[in-house]
Amino acid sequence: MTLKFLALAALMAASPAMAEIRIVDAYARAASPAAKSGAAFMEIVNGGAEDDRLVGVASEAAARVQLHTHESAGEGVMKMRHVEEGFAVPAGGHHLLARGGDHVMMMGLTGPLEQGATVTMTLTFEKAGEVVVEVPVDNERAPEAMDHSKMGH
């Protein structure tokens, strides 16, 4: 065996969980070019044999980046809230971050989220650790999406 092969095998053995988390179909949206907030959506796939949990997210694209969800406040009113405990991603399963449900909320954007740009995000998992993902900005996707600029945070 070559030294290169042994080094690669050692690296893979040291961080097996990281290879098990995949991010699929990620995209970010801003409400308008002047928006102070935006959201990101994606599917998190756990191909591993152990449950994991997304516990944090960071990006230089905004002053604050949090995991959020929408909940019914009654009488047809939806309210967003920060989900401090994060989102479970079951072994062999997935967790969807989608409009009207769980999502990544970016508040205090440091610049416009322009069509065709990308946002670098670091997702932090309990077991897999940090996963860096390049999230394309697609403001034309799902035009019926909520206008986050009018929501209180």
Coordinates of C-alpha atoms in Angstrom, one line a residue:
M1 CA 0.0 0.0 0.0
T2 CA 1.2 3.5 -0.7
L3 CA 1.6 6.2 1.9
K4 CA -1.0 8.3 0.1
F5 CA -3.6 5.5 0.3
L6 CA -2.9 5.0 4.0
A7 CA -3.2 8.7 4.7
L8 CA -6.5 8.8 2.9
A9 CA -7.8 5.8 4.7
A10 CA -6.8 7.3 8.1
L11 CA -8.6 10.6 7.2
M12 CA -11.7 8.7 6.3
A13 CA -11.7 6.6 9.5
A14 CA -11.2 9.7 11.6
S15 CA -14.3 11.5 10.3
P16 CA -16.8 8.9 9.0
A17 CA -19.9 10.8 9.9
M18 CA -19.0 13.8 7.8
A19 CA -19.2 11.8 4.6
E20 CA -22.7 10.7 5.6
I21 CA -24.4 14.1 5.6
R22 CA -25.2 15.5 2.1
I23 CA -26.9 18.8 1.3
V24 CA -29.3 18.6 -1.7
D25 CA -31.1 21.3 -3.7
A26 CA -30.0 24.2 -1.6
Y27 CA -31.0 27.8 -2.5
A28 CA -31.3 31.2 -0.9
R29 CA -33.8 33.9 -1.4
A30 CA -34.0 37.6 -0.4
A31 CA -37.4 39.4 -0.5
S32 CA -36.0 42.3 -2.6
P33 CA -32.6 43.8 -3.5
A34 CA -32.9 46.1 -0.5
A35 CA -34.0 43.4 1.9
K36 CA -32.4 43.2 5.4
S37 CA -33.2 39.5 5.7
G38 CA -33.4 36.4 3.6
A39 CA -33.8 32.7 3.9
A40 CA -32.2 29.5 2.7
F41 CA -33.8 26.1 2.0
M42 CA -32.3 22.7 1.4
E43 CA -32.7 19.0 2.0
I44 CA -30.3 17.4 4.5
V45 CA -29.7 13.7 3.8
N46 CA -28.2 11.5 6.4
G47 CA -26.8 8.4 4.7
G48 CA -25.3 7.2 8.0
A49 CA -26.4 4.6 10.5
E50 CA -26.7 7.1 13.4
D51 CA -29.2 9.9 13.9
D52 CA -27.7 13.4 13.8
R53 CA -28.9 16.9 14.5
L54 CA -28.3 20.2 12.7
V55 CA -27.6 22.5 15.7
G56 CA -26.2 25.7 14.2
V57 CA -25.5 27.6 11.0
A58 CA -23.1 30.5 10.3
S59 CA -22.5 32.8 7.3
E60 CA -20.7 36.0 6.6
A61 CA -23.7 37.0 4.5
A62 CA -25.6 38.2 7.5
A63 CA -25.1 39.6 11.0
R64 CA -27.2 36.8 12.5
V65 CA -28.0 33.4 11.0
Q66 CA -30.4 31.1 12.8
L67 CA -32.4 28.0 12.4
H68 CA -36.1 28.9 12.2
T69 CA -39.5 27.4 11.8
H70 CA -43.0 28.6 11.1
E71 CA -45.7 27.8 13.7
S72 CA -49.4 28.5 13.8
A73 CA -50.2 31.4 16.2
G74 CA -54.0 30.6 15.8
E75 CA -56.7 32.2 13.6
G76 CA -54.7 31.5 10.4
V77 CA -51.7 33.5 11.5
M78 CA -48.2 32.0 11.1
K79 CA -45.3 33.1 13.3
M80 CA -41.6 32.4 12.9
R81 CA -39.4 31.3 15.8
H82 CA -35.8 30.5 16.4
V83 CA -35.3 26.7 17.0
E84 CA -32.4 26.6 19.5
E85 CA -32.5 22.8 19.7
G86 CA -31.9 22.5 16.0
F87 CA -33.4 19.9 13.6
A88 CA -33.1 16.1 13.9
V89 CA -31.9 14.3 10.8
P90 CA -32.7 10.6 11.2
A91 CA -30.2 7.8 10.2
G92 CA -30.9 6.8 6.7
G93 CA -33.4 9.6 6.3
H94 CA -33.6 13.3 5.6
H95 CA -34.9 16.7 6.9
L96 CA -36.3 19.2 4.6
L97 CA -35.8 22.9 5.1
A98 CA -38.6 24.5 3.0
R99 CA -40.8 27.5 2.6
G100 CA -43.5 27.6 5.3
G101 CA -41.6 25.3 7.6
D102 CA -38.1 24.8 8.9
H103 CA -35.4 27.0 7.2
V104 CA -32.2 29.0 7.7
M105 CA -33.0 32.7 8.5
M106 CA -30.4 35.4 7.6
M107 CA -31.0 38.7 9.4
G108 CA -29.0 41.8 8.9
L109 CA -27.8 40.9 5.4
T110 CA -24.2 42.3 4.8
G111 CA -25.0 42.8 1.1
P112 CA -27.8 42.0 -1.4
L113 CA -28.6 38.4 -2.2
E114 CA -28.4 38.9 -6.0
Q115 CA -29.6 36.3 -8.5
G116 CA -26.8 34.0 -9.5
A117 CA -24.6 34.8 -6.5
T118 CA -23.7 32.2 -3.9
V119 CA -23.7 32.3 -0.1
T120 CA -21.2 30.2 1.8
M121 CA -22.8 28.6 4.9
T122 CA -21.3 26.5 7.6
L123 CA -23.8 24.0 9.0
T124 CA -22.9 22.5 12.3
F125 CA -24.1 19.0 13.2
E126 CA -23.9 17.2 16.6
K127 CA -22.0 14.2 15.1
A128 CA -20.9 15.1 11.6
G129 CA -19.4 18.4 12.8
E130 CA -19.1 21.3 10.3
V131 CA -20.3 21.0 6.7
V132 CA -19.5 24.0 4.4
V133 CA -22.0 24.4 1.6
E134 CA -22.2 26.9 -1.3
V135 CA -25.8 28.0 -1.5
P136 CA -26.9 29.6 -4.9
V137 CA -29.1 32.6 -4.7
D138 CA -32.2 32.0 -6.8
N139 CA -34.7 34.8 -6.2
E140 CA -36.9 33.6 -9.1
R141 CA -37.4 30.2 -7.6
A142 CA -40.8 29.7 -5.9
P143 CA -42.1 33.2 -6.6
E144 CA -45.0 32.5 -4.2
A145 CA -42.5 32.4 -1.3
M146 CA -43.0 34.5 1.7
D147 CA -41.7 38.1 1.8
H148 CA -39.4 37.8 4.9
S149 CA -38.7 41.5 5.0
K150 CA -42.1 42.2 6.5
M151 CA -41.8 39.7 9.4
G152 CA -40.7 40.8 12.8
H153 CA -37.5 39.3 14.2

